[in-house]
Tab-separated table of C-alpha atoms in Angstrom:
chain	number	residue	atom	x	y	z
A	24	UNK	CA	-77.976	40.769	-23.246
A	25	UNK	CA	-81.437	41.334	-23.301
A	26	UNK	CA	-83.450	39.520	-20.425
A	27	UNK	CA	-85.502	36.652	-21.519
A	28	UNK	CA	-88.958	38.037	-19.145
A	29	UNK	CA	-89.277	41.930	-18.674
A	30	UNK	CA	-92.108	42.652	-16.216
A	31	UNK	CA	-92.579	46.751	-16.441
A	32	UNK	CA	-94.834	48.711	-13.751
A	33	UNK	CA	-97.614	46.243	-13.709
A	34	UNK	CA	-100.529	47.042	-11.192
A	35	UNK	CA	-103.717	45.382	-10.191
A	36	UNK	CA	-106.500	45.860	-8.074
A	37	UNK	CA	-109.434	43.174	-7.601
A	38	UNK	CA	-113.222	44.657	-7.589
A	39	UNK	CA	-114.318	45.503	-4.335
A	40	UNK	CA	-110.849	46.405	-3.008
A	41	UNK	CA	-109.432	49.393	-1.784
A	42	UNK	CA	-105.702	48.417	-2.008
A	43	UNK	CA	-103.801	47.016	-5.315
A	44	UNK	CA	-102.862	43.689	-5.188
A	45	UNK	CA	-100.238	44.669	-6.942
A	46	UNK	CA	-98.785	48.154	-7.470
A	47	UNK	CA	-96.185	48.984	-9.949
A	48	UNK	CA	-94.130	46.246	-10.150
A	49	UNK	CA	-90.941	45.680	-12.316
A	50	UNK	CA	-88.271	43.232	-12.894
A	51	UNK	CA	-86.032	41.727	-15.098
A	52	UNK	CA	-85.552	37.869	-15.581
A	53	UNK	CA	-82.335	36.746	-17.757
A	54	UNK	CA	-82.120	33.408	-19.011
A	55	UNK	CA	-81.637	30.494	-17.085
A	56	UNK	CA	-81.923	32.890	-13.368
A	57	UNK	CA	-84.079	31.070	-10.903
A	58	UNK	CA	-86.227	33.910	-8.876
A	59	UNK	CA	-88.143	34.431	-5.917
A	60	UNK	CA	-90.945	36.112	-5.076
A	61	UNK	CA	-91.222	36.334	-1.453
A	62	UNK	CA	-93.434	37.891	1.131
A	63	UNK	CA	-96.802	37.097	3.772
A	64	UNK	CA	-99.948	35.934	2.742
A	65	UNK	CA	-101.737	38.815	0.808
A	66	UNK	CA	-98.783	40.695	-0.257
A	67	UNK	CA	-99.326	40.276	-3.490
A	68	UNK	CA	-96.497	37.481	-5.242
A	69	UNK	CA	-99.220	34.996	-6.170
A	70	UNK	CA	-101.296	37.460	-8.347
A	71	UNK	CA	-97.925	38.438	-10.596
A	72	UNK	CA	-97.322	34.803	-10.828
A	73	UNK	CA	-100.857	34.795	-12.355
A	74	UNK	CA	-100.845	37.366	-14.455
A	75	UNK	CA	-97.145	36.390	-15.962
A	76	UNK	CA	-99.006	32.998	-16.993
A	77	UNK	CA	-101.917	34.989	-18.318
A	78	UNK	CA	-104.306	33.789	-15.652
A	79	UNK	CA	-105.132	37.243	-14.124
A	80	UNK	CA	-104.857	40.619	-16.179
A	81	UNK	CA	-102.635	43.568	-15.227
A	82	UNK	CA	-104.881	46.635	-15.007
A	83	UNK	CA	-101.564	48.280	-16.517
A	84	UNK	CA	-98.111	47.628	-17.214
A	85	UNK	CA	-96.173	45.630	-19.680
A	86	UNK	CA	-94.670	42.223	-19.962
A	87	UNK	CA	-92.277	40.749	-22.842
A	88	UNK	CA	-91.158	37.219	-22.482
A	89	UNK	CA	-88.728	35.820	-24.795
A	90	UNK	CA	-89.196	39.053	-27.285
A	91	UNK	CA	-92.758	38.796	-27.561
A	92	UNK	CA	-94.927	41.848	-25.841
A	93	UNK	CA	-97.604	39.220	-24.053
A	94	UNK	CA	-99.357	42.182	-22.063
A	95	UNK	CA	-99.818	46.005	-23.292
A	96	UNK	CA	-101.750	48.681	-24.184
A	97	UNK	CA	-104.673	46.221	-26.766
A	98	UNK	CA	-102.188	43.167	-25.665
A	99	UNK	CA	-103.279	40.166	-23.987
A	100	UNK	CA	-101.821	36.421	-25.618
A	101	UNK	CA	-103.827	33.879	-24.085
A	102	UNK	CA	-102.036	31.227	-21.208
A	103	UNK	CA	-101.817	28.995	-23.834
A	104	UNK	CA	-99.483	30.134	-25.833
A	105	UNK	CA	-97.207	31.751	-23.821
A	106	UNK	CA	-94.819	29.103	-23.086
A	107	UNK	CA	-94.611	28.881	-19.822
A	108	UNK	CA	-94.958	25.972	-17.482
A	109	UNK	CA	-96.619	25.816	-13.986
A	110	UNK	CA	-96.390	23.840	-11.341
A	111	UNK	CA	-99.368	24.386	-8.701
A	112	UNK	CA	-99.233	23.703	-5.139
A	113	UNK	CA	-101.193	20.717	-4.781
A	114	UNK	CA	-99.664	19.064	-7.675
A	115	UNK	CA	-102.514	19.165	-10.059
A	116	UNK	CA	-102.097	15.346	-11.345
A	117	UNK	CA	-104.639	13.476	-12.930
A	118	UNK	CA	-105.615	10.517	-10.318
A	119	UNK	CA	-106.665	8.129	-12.846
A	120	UNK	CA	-103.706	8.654	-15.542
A	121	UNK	CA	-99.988	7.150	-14.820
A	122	UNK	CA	-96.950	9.162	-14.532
A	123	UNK	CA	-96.319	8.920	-18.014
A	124	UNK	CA	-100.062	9.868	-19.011
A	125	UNK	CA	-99.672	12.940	-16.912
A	126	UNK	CA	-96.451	13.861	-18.685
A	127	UNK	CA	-97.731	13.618	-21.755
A	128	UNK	CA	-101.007	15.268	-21.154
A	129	UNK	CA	-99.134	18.395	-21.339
A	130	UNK	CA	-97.469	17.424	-24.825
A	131	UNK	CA	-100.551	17.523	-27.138
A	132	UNK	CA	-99.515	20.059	-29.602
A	133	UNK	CA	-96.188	18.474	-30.430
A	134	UNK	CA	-96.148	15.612	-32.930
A	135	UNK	CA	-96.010	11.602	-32.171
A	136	UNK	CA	-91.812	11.705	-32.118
A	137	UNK	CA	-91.549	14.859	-30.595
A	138	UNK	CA	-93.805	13.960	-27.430
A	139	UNK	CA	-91.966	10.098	-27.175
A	140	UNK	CA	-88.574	12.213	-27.352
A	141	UNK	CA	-89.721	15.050	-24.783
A	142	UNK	CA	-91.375	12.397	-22.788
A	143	UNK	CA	-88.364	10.179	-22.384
A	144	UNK	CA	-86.036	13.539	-21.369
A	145	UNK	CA	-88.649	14.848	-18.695
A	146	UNK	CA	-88.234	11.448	-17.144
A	147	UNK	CA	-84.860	10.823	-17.074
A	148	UNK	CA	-84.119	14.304	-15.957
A	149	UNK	CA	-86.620	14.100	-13.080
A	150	UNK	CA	-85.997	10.999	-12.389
A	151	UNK	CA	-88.845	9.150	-12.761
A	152	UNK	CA	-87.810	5.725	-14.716
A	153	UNK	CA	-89.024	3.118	-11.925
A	154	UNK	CA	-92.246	5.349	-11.973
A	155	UNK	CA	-93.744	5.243	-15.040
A	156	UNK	CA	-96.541	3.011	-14.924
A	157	UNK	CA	-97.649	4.170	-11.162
A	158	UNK	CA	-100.655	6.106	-10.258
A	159	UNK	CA	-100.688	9.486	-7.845
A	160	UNK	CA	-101.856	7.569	-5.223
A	161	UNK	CA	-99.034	5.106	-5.121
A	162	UNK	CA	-96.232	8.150	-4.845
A	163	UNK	CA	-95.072	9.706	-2.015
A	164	UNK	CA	-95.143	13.940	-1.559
A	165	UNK	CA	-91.834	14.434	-3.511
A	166	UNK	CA	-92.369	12.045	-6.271
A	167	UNK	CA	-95.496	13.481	-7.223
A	168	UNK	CA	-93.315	16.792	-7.234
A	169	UNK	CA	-91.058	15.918	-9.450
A	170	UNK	CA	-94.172	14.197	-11.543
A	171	UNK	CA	-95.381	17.639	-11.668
A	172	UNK	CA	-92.008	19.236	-12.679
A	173	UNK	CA	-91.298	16.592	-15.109
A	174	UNK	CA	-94.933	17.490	-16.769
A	175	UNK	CA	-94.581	21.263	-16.670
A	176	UNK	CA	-90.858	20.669	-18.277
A	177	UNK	CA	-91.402	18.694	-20.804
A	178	UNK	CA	-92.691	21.043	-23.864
A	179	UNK	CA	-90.023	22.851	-22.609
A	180	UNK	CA	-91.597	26.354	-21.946
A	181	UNK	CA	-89.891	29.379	-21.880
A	182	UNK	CA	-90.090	30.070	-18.063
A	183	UNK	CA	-91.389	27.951	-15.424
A	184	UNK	CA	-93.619	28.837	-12.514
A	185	UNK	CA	-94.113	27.467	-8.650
A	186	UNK	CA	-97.058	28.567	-7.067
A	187	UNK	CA	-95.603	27.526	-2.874
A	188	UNK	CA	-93.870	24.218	-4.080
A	189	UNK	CA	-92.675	23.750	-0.518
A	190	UNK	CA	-95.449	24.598	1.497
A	191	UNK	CA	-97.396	22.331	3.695
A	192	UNK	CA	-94.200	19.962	4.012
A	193	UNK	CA	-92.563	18.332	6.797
A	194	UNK	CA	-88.931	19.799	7.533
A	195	UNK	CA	-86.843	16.705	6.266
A	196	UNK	CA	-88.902	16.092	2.922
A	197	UNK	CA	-88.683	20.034	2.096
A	198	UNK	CA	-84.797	20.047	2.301
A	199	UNK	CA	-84.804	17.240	-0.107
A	200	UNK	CA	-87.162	18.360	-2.436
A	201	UNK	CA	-85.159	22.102	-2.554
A	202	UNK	CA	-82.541	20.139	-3.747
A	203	UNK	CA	-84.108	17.867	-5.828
A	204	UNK	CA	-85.766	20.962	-7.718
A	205	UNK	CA	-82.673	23.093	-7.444
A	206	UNK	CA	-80.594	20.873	-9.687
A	207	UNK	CA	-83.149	19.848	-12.293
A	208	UNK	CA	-83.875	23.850	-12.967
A	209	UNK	CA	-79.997	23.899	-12.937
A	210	UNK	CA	-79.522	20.957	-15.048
A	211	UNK	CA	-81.478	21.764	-17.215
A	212	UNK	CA	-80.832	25.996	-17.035
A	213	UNK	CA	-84.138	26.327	-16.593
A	214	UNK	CA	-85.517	30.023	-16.026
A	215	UNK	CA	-88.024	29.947	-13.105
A	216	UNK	CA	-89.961	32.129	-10.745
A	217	UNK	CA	-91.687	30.473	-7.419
A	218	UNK	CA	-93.366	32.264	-5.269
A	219	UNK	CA	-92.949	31.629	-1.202
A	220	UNK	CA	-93.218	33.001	2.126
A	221	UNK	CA	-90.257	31.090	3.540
A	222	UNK	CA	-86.769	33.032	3.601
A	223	UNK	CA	-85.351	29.148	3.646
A	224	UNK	CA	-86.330	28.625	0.236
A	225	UNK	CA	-84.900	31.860	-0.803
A	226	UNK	CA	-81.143	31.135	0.576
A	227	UNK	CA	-80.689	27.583	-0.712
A	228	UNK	CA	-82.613	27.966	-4.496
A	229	UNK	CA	-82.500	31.436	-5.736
A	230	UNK	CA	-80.239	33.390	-7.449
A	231	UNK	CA	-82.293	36.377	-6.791
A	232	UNK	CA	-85.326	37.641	-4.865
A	233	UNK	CA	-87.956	40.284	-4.386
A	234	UNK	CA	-89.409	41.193	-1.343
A	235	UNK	CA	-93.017	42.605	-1.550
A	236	UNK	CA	-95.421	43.661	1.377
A	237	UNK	CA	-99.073	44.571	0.522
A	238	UNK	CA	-98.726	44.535	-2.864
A	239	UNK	CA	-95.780	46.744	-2.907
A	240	UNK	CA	-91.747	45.579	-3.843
A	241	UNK	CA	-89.594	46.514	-1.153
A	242	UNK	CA	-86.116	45.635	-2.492
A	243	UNK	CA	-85.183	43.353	-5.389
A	244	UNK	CA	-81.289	41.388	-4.841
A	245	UNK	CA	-78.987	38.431	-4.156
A	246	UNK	CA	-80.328	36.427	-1.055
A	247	UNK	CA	-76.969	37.370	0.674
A	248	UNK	CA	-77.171	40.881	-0.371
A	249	UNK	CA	-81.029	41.397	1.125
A	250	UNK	CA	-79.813	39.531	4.137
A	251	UNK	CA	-76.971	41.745	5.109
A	252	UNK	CA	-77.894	44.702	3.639
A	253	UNK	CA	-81.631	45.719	3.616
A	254	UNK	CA	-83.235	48.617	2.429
A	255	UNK	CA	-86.063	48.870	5.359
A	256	UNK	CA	-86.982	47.307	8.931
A	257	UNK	CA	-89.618	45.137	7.148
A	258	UNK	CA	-86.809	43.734	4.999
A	259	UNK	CA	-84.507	42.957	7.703
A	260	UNK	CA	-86.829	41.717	10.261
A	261	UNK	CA	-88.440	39.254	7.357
A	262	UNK	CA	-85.051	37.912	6.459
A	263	UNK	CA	-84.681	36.635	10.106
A	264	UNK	CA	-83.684	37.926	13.751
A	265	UNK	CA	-82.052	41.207	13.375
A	266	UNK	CA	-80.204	44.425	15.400
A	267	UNK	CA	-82.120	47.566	14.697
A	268	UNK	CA	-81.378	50.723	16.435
A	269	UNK	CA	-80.725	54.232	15.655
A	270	UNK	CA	-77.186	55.847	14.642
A	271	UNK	CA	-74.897	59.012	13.930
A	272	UNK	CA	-72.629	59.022	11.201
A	273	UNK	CA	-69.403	59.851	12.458
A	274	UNK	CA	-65.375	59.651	11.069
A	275	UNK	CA	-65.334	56.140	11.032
A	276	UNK	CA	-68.660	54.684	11.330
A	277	UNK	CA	-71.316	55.233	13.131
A	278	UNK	CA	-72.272	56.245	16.871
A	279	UNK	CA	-74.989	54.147	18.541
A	280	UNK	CA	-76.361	53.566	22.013
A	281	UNK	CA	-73.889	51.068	22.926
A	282	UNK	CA	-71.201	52.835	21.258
A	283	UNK	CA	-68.890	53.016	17.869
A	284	UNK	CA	-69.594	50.541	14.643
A	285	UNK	CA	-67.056	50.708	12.246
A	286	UNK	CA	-68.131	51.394	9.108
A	287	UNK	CA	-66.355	52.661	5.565
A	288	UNK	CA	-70.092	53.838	3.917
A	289	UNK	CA	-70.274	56.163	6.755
A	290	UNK	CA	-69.284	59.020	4.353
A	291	UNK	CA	-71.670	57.997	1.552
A	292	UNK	CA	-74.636	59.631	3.659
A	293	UNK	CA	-76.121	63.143	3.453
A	294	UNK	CA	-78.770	62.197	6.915
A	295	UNK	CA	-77.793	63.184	10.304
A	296	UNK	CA	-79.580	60.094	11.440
A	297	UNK	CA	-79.870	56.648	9.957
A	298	UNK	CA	-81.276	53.085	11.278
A	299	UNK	CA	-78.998	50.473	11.162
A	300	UNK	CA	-79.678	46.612	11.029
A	301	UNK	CA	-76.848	44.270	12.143
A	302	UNK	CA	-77.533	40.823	12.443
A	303	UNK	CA	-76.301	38.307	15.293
A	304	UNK	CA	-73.949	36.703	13.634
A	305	UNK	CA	-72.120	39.923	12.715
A	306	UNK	CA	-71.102	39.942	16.153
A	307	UNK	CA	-68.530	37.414	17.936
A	308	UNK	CA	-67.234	36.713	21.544
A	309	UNK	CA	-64.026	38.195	22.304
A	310	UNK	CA	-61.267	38.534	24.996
A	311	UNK	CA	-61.351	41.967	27.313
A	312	UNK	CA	-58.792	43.493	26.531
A	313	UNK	CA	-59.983	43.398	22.667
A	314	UNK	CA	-59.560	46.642	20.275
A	315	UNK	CA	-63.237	48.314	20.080
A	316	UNK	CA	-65.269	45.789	22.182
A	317	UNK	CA	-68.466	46.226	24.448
A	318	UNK	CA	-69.045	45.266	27.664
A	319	UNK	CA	-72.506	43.612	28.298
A	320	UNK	CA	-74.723	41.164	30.554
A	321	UNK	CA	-75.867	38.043	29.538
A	322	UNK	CA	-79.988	37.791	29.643
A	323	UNK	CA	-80.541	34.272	28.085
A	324	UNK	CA	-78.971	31.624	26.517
A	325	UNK	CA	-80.638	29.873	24.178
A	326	UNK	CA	-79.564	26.703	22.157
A	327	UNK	CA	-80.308	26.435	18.438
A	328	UNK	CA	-78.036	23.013	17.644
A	329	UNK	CA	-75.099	24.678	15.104
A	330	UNK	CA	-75.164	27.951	17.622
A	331	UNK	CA	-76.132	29.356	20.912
A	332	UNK	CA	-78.448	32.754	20.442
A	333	UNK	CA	-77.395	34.808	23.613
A	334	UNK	CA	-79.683	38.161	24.823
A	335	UNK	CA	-77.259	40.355	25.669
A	336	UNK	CA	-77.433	43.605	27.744
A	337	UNK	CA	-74.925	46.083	26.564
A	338	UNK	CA	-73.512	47.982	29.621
A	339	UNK	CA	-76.377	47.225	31.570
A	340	UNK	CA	-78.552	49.779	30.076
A	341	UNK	CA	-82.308	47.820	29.719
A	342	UNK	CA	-82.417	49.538	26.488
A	343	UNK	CA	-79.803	47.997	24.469
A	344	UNK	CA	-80.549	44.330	24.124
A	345	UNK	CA	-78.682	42.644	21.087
A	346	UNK	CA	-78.782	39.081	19.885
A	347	UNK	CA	-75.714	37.421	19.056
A	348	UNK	CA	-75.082	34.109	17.786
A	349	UNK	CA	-72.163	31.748	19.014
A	350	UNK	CA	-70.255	28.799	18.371
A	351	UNK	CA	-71.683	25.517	20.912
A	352	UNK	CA	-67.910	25.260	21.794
A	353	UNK	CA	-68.238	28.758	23.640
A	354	UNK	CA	-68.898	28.664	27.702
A	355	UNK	CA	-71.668	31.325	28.201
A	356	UNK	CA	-73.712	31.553	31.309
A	357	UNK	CA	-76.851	33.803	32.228
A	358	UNK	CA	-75.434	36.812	34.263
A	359	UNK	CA	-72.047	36.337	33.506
A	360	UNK	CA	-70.332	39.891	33.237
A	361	UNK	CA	-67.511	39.248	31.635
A	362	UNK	CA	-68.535	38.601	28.473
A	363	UNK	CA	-67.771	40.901	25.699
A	364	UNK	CA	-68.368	41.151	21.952
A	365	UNK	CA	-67.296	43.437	18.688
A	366	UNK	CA	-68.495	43.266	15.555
A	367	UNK	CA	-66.288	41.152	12.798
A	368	UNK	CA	-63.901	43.322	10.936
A	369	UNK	CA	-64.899	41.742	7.498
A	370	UNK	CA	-68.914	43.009	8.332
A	371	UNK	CA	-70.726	46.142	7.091
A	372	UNK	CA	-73.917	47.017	8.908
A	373	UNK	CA	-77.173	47.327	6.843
A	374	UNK	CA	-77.745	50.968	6.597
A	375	UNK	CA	-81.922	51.150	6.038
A	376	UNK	CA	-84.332	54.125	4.220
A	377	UNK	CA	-86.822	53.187	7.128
């Protein structure tokens, strides 16, 4: 199956700047595959969300959406006819036009039928019926979202775009409007690409995600596969509160500072020396007398809600401090010595490049 958007080694740099924006990017979109581009501020995700839509030009590279070469060597097709659908960060609605007259604002090329028809489906789908006849002003955050959505859906464009959609948002209105947006684009098997710097976003709505730092892509997956297995310390730390330290390969696994992890990709590597990155929940309370368990000191105890994060010194060297997370039921106290934890036998740690 040939994917529906085919970005190949695109690259640009802005005047006056030393560093690309963007260096040599790739990826491949298939139909109806909702994707993330996720990184800090200035790494470079908002710029290829501009130059898919034909708002910024690659200095080089390709891209092909739906067949159709819209950027090469003497090829540039205008924003406008590209078929794709945005939906900006601040919304973008017209303060003195209904919801309806924003919806339709983006249907002028279709015909009088066609726009009532597409109209009619961007509403119901979006959810907008009571809405129709209010102004910006009179909606709240997430209904002029889906106002938004339901205006960059209608002509129904080939891919859509977010530009932060979630940004700016207070904790219990994002969560909401994730879902809200997540089943529309599934609904509706929407192909879309939103760009964020929230690793929250990533786990709930996309199927897949690319990680990019200064300009550069660090590693392209599933959520759960960057999660548990990434490619570099950047990765891993970005993704959330991580185990990094260095380790032998060894029959088995792996030899570390605080001792053996169990491994069966052990004897896929040529190194000597790797880094590995385990995260806290890979590791779980257990009784002392446990097969392959490490003795260690409590530091802190901190409670999260769901879980208790515990510091944890691993026989008592000040070197070999690992998080772990545990279950709220579980009686921990700082200093107690007689705790002891192993990693889960159904866990692989993240073997990184560096």
């Amino acid at each position: 199956m040939n994917p529906l958007l085919a970005i190949s080694h695109i690259s640009k740099k802005f005047a006056g700047n030393k560093r690309f924006a963007v260096h040599d990017f790739s990826i491949e979109v298939n139909k109806g595959e909702i994707i993330a581009l996720l990184g800090e501020s200035g790494c470079g995700k908002t710029t290829i969300l501009r130059m898919i839509s034909g708002f910024e030009a690659p200095d080089k590279g390709s891209i092909i959406l739906a067949g159709q070469e819209v950027v090469g060597d003497h090829v540039f097709v205008a924003p406008n006819k590209r078929g794709v659908g945005i939906v900006f960060q601040d919304y973008a609605l017209f303060p003195n036009k209904t919801v309806e007259q924003n919806i339709v604002f983006g249907l002028s090329n279709f015909d009088k039928q066609s726009r009532k028809q597409k109209l009619m489906d961007a509403i119901a789908v979006c959810g907008l019926d009571e809405f129709t006849q209010r102004y910006p002003h009179q909606l709240s955050g997430g209904q002029k979202q889906r106002v938004a959505l339901a205006r960059a859906l209608a002509p129904q464009p080939k891919v859509m775009l977010f530009d932060e959609p979630f940004s700016n948002i207070d904790t219990l209105r994002k969560m909401q409007m994730r879902e809200d947006i997540g089943k529309i684009l599934r609904e509706t098997q929407t192909t879309a690409i939103f760009v964020t710097h929230d690793t929250r976003d990533v786990l709930s709505l996309a199927d897949r995600v690319a990680v990019l730092k200064e300009g550069v892509c660090q590693q392209i997956g599933t959520p759960s596969g960057v999660y548990r297995k990434p490619v570099n310390s950047y990765v891993a730390r970005f993704f959330g509160k991580t185990n990094l330290f260095d380790a032998l390969p060894v029959p088995g696994g792996f030899q570390t500072p605080m001792g053996l992890i169990h491994s069966k990709n052990h004897s896929q590597l040529s190194t000597s020396k790797v880094q590995l990155s385990i995260r806290p929940d890979d590791f779980e309370l257990c009784s002392p007398d446990a097969s392959g368990c490490f003795k260690a000191k409590v530091l802190n105890d901190q409670y999260m809600g769901s879980t208790r994060e515990l510091t944890l010194n691993v026989c008592d060297c000040s070197d070999s401090n690992f998080e772990i997370l545990l279950n709220v039921s579980q009686d921990v106290c700082i200093d107690d010595r007689v705790c002891f934890f192993r990693q889960r036998k159904d866990s692989e740690p993240g073997i990184l490049d560096g």
